[in-house]
């Protein structure tokens, strides 16, 4: 389940999918995206994701970039036995930070949970320090909680679709590779 369906062409998502992995995606709420993905609409959004994957065969993943990465990590923390694969590219972990970190601190991951988290070194002139710190702290926390954590900090990575498209094939191989 990927967030931001309207951007998946730019991500080259279909071409990046490992064999046997199906893709579902949801569009974001346009001008209400922040409300939906990190604001007061997040719990309803997660409920919608859960209903959309009802009946899917495991492993089931949830993923996105920026606010979509935040929403994906939160969805996993609320439903850790359902979502056992999480893709978090350039997560905006500085927005409503404590809500997500508290949820992640209290979760018991399902055995075999894999989380890909990455960040670019040129995400934002205004918030780069927050991106870097959030990435390091969440990566550490996920490992501490027992997740198999993949991903990296791309020193030249920027906050846009082409950067995420470049990192997506490796991320999906980690999440859904042969040991899935």
mmCIF file of C-alpha atoms in Angstrom:
data_model
loop_
_atom_site.group_PDB
_atom_site.id
_atom_site.type_symbol
_atom_site.label_atom_id
_atom_site.label_comp_id
_atom_site.label_asym_id
_atom_site.label_seq_id
_atom_site.Cartn_x
_atom_site.Cartn_y
_atom_site.Cartn_z
ATOM 1 C CA UNK A 1 0.000 0.000 0.000
ATOM 2 C CA UNK A 2 1.745 3.144 -1.189
ATOM 3 C CA UNK A 3 0.706 6.686 -0.429
ATOM 4 C CA UNK A 4 0.452 9.414 -3.058
ATOM 5 C CA UNK A 5 -0.901 7.321 -5.935
ATOM 6 C CA UNK A 6 -0.696 10.320 -8.259
ATOM 7 C CA UNK A 7 3.127 10.225 -7.980
ATOM 8 C CA UNK A 8 3.778 6.537 -8.592
ATOM 9 C CA UNK A 9 4.558 7.051 -12.274
ATOM 10 C CA UNK A 10 7.374 9.408 -11.317
ATOM 11 C CA UNK A 11 8.608 6.769 -8.857
ATOM 12 C CA UNK A 12 8.619 4.132 -11.610
ATOM 13 C CA UNK A 13 6.938 1.962 -8.972
ATOM 14 C CA UNK A 14 5.501 -0.713 -11.276
ATOM 15 C CA UNK A 15 8.912 -1.370 -12.828
ATOM 16 C CA UNK A 16 10.578 -1.535 -9.404
ATOM 17 C CA UNK A 17 8.214 -4.163 -7.951
ATOM 18 C CA UNK A 18 9.782 -7.537 -7.212
ATOM 19 C CA UNK A 19 8.079 -10.494 -8.891
ATOM 20 C CA UNK A 20 4.945 -11.604 -7.072
ATOM 21 C CA UNK A 21 4.378 -8.315 -5.237
ATOM 22 C CA UNK A 22 1.087 -6.522 -5.934
ATOM 23 C CA UNK A 23 0.750 -2.757 -5.580
ATOM 24 C CA UNK A 24 -2.178 -0.893 -4.093
ATOM 25 C CA UNK A 25 -2.035 2.856 -3.746
ATOM 26 C CA UNK A 26 -4.114 5.687 -2.367
ATOM 27 C CA UNK A 27 -4.078 9.295 -3.554
ATOM 28 C CA UNK A 28 -3.473 11.994 -0.991
ATOM 29 C CA UNK A 29 -6.089 14.577 -0.087
ATOM 30 C CA UNK A 30 -4.542 17.420 -2.084
ATOM 31 C CA UNK A 31 -4.536 20.628 -0.075
ATOM 32 C CA UNK A 32 -5.594 18.602 2.983
ATOM 33 C CA UNK A 33 -2.582 16.268 2.713
ATOM 34 C CA UNK A 34 -0.918 17.498 5.914
ATOM 35 C CA UNK A 35 -4.183 17.096 7.855
ATOM 36 C CA UNK A 36 -4.645 13.580 6.460
ATOM 37 C CA UNK A 37 -1.079 12.288 6.867
ATOM 38 C CA UNK A 38 0.222 13.966 10.035
ATOM 39 C CA UNK A 39 -2.707 15.928 11.440
ATOM 40 C CA UNK A 40 -6.007 15.092 13.059
ATOM 41 C CA UNK A 41 -7.135 13.044 10.052
ATOM 42 C CA UNK A 42 -4.365 10.468 10.486
ATOM 43 C CA UNK A 43 -6.314 7.925 12.544
ATOM 44 C CA UNK A 44 -9.169 7.890 10.009
ATOM 45 C CA UNK A 45 -6.611 7.584 7.220
ATOM 46 C CA UNK A 46 -5.032 4.550 8.903
ATOM 47 C CA UNK A 47 -8.464 2.953 9.336
ATOM 48 C CA UNK A 48 -9.004 3.431 5.585
ATOM 49 C CA UNK A 49 -5.667 1.744 4.799
ATOM 50 C CA UNK A 50 -6.542 -1.207 7.012
ATOM 51 C CA UNK A 51 -9.873 -1.680 5.245
ATOM 52 C CA UNK A 52 -8.213 -1.471 1.821
ATOM 53 C CA UNK A 53 -5.774 -4.315 2.550
ATOM 54 C CA UNK A 54 -8.356 -6.575 4.182
ATOM 55 C CA UNK A 55 -7.916 -10.040 2.757
ATOM 56 C CA UNK A 56 -4.482 -9.376 1.235
ATOM 57 C CA UNK A 57 -1.843 -12.071 1.589
ATOM 58 C CA UNK A 58 1.117 -11.358 3.851
ATOM 59 C CA UNK A 59 3.566 -9.864 3.969
ATOM 60 C CA UNK A 60 1.655 -6.595 3.706
ATOM 61 C CA UNK A 61 3.568 -3.366 3.381
ATOM 62 C CA UNK A 62 2.763 0.290 3.750
ATOM 63 C CA UNK A 63 4.946 3.049 2.432
ATOM 64 C CA UNK A 64 5.449 6.567 1.277
ATOM 65 C CA UNK A 65 7.686 9.588 1.268
ATOM 66 C CA UNK A 66 7.774 12.715 3.420
ATOM 67 C CA UNK A 67 4.351 13.001 5.120
ATOM 68 C CA UNK A 68 3.424 9.665 3.503
ATOM 69 C CA UNK A 69 6.428 8.056 5.220
ATOM 70 C CA UNK A 70 5.255 9.503 8.536
ATOM 71 C CA UNK A 71 1.752 8.113 7.933
ATOM 72 C CA UNK A 72 3.229 4.728 6.995
ATOM 73 C CA UNK A 73 5.302 4.458 10.156
ATOM 74 C CA UNK A 74 2.259 5.462 12.196
ATOM 75 C CA UNK A 75 0.034 2.899 10.431
ATOM 76 C CA UNK A 76 2.605 0.215 11.217
ATOM 77 C CA UNK A 77 2.810 1.281 14.868
ATOM 78 C CA UNK A 78 -0.988 1.048 15.146
ATOM 79 C CA UNK A 79 -1.189 -2.304 13.302
ATOM 80 C CA UNK A 80 2.197 -4.029 13.675
ATOM 81 C CA UNK A 81 0.924 -7.524 12.940
ATOM 82 C CA UNK A 82 -0.826 -6.408 9.746
ATOM 83 C CA UNK A 83 1.869 -4.187 8.247
ATOM 84 C CA UNK A 84 5.126 -6.122 8.481
ATOM 85 C CA UNK A 85 6.878 -4.188 5.707
ATOM 86 C CA UNK A 86 7.320 -0.418 5.954
ATOM 87 C CA UNK A 87 8.815 1.937 3.384
ATOM 88 C CA UNK A 88 9.716 5.336 4.860
ATOM 89 C CA UNK A 89 11.552 7.552 2.379
ATOM 90 C CA UNK A 90 12.590 11.013 3.568
ATOM 91 C CA UNK A 91 10.161 10.896 6.496
ATOM 92 C CA UNK A 92 9.119 14.280 7.878
ATOM 93 C CA UNK A 93 9.717 13.180 11.469
ATOM 94 C CA UNK A 94 9.998 16.711 12.794
ATOM 95 C CA UNK A 95 6.250 17.323 12.352
ATOM 96 C CA UNK A 96 4.155 16.203 15.346
ATOM 97 C CA UNK A 97 7.266 14.313 16.350
ATOM 98 C CA UNK A 98 6.240 12.971 19.740
ATOM 99 C CA UNK A 99 3.018 11.426 18.438
ATOM 100 C CA UNK A 100 4.909 9.128 16.095
ATOM 101 C CA UNK A 101 7.896 8.413 18.324
ATOM 102 C CA UNK A 102 5.636 7.527 21.256
ATOM 103 C CA UNK A 103 3.648 5.153 19.043
ATOM 104 C CA UNK A 104 6.862 3.521 17.784
ATOM 105 C CA UNK A 105 8.284 3.226 21.314
ATOM 106 C CA UNK A 106 5.231 1.309 22.514
ATOM 107 C CA UNK A 107 4.920 -1.173 19.633
ATOM 108 C CA UNK A 108 5.901 -4.813 19.631
ATOM 109 C CA UNK A 109 6.777 -5.637 16.025
ATOM 110 C CA UNK A 110 5.633 -8.897 14.494
ATOM 111 C CA UNK A 111 8.485 -11.376 13.959
ATOM 112 C CA UNK A 112 10.265 -10.683 10.680
ATOM 113 C CA UNK A 113 9.150 -7.049 10.394
ATOM 114 C CA UNK A 114 11.279 -5.118 7.926
ATOM 115 C CA UNK A 115 11.482 -1.340 7.763
ATOM 116 C CA UNK A 116 13.308 0.640 5.097
ATOM 117 C CA UNK A 117 14.057 4.182 6.211
ATOM 118 C CA UNK A 118 16.205 6.602 4.265
ATOM 119 C CA UNK A 119 16.930 10.292 4.045
ATOM 120 C CA UNK A 120 18.761 12.623 1.736
ATOM 121 C CA UNK A 121 21.513 14.993 2.723
ATOM 122 C CA UNK A 122 19.823 17.812 0.808
ATOM 123 C CA UNK A 123 16.166 17.350 1.807
ATOM 124 C CA UNK A 124 15.536 20.905 2.942
ATOM 125 C CA UNK A 125 17.588 24.031 3.502
ATOM 126 C CA UNK A 126 15.265 24.975 6.354
ATOM 127 C CA UNK A 127 14.797 21.569 8.044
ATOM 128 C CA UNK A 128 17.833 19.418 7.095
ATOM 129 C CA UNK A 129 18.994 19.068 10.692
ATOM 130 C CA UNK A 130 15.531 17.863 11.696
ATOM 131 C CA UNK A 131 15.449 15.368 8.819
ATOM 132 C CA UNK A 132 18.859 13.982 9.795
ATOM 133 C CA UNK A 133 18.118 13.764 13.526
ATOM 134 C CA UNK A 134 14.693 12.218 12.966
ATOM 135 C CA UNK A 135 16.166 9.636 10.609
ATOM 136 C CA UNK A 136 18.941 8.651 13.032
ATOM 137 C CA UNK A 137 16.630 8.495 16.048
ATOM 138 C CA UNK A 138 13.882 6.526 14.306
ATOM 139 C CA UNK A 139 16.365 4.132 12.715
ATOM 140 C CA UNK A 140 17.862 3.444 16.143
ATOM 141 C CA UNK A 141 14.428 3.061 17.758
ATOM 142 C CA UNK A 142 13.231 0.625 15.074
ATOM 143 C CA UNK A 143 16.299 -1.551 15.602
ATOM 144 C CA UNK A 144 15.854 -1.343 19.352
ATOM 145 C CA UNK A 145 12.238 -2.508 18.980
ATOM 146 C CA UNK A 146 13.382 -5.570 17.021
ATOM 147 C CA UNK A 147 12.775 -4.595 13.401
ATOM 148 C CA UNK A 148 15.107 -5.570 10.594
ATOM 149 C CA UNK A 149 16.093 -2.085 9.422
ATOM 150 C CA UNK A 150 17.419 -1.204 5.994
ATOM 151 C CA UNK A 151 18.078 2.076 4.263
ATOM 152 C CA UNK A 152 20.717 4.754 4.324
ATOM 153 C CA UNK A 153 21.476 8.453 4.256
ATOM 154 C CA UNK A 154 22.122 9.563 0.680
ATOM 155 C CA UNK A 155 24.401 12.615 1.000
ATOM 156 C CA UNK A 156 23.202 14.010 -2.337
ATOM 157 C CA UNK A 157 19.558 12.974 -1.952
ATOM 158 C CA UNK A 158 16.951 15.694 -2.418
ATOM 159 C CA UNK A 159 13.301 15.844 -1.416
ATOM 160 C CA UNK A 160 11.560 14.891 -4.645
ATOM 161 C CA UNK A 161 10.094 12.073 -6.700
ATOM 162 C CA UNK A 162 13.211 11.393 -8.798
ATOM 163 C CA UNK A 163 15.363 10.834 -5.693
ATOM 164 C CA UNK A 164 12.791 8.415 -4.267
ATOM 165 C CA UNK A 165 12.486 6.635 -7.616
ATOM 166 C CA UNK A 166 16.262 6.080 -7.627
ATOM 167 C CA UNK A 167 16.164 4.508 -4.143
ATOM 168 C CA UNK A 168 12.928 2.523 -4.579
ATOM 169 C CA UNK A 169 14.245 -0.638 -6.304
ATOM 170 C CA UNK A 170 16.785 -1.308 -3.552
ATOM 171 C CA UNK A 171 14.186 -0.566 -0.886
ATOM 172 C CA UNK A 172 11.655 -2.991 -2.372
ATOM 173 C CA UNK A 173 14.290 -5.711 -2.733
ATOM 174 C CA UNK A 174 15.087 -5.320 0.967
ATOM 175 C CA UNK A 175 11.430 -5.338 1.989
ATOM 176 C CA UNK A 176 10.110 -8.076 -0.279
ATOM 177 C CA UNK A 177 13.204 -9.967 -1.440
ATOM 178 C CA UNK A 178 13.630 -13.714 -1.498
ATOM 179 C CA UNK A 179 13.364 -14.115 2.283
ATOM 180 C CA UNK A 180 9.899 -12.474 2.332
#
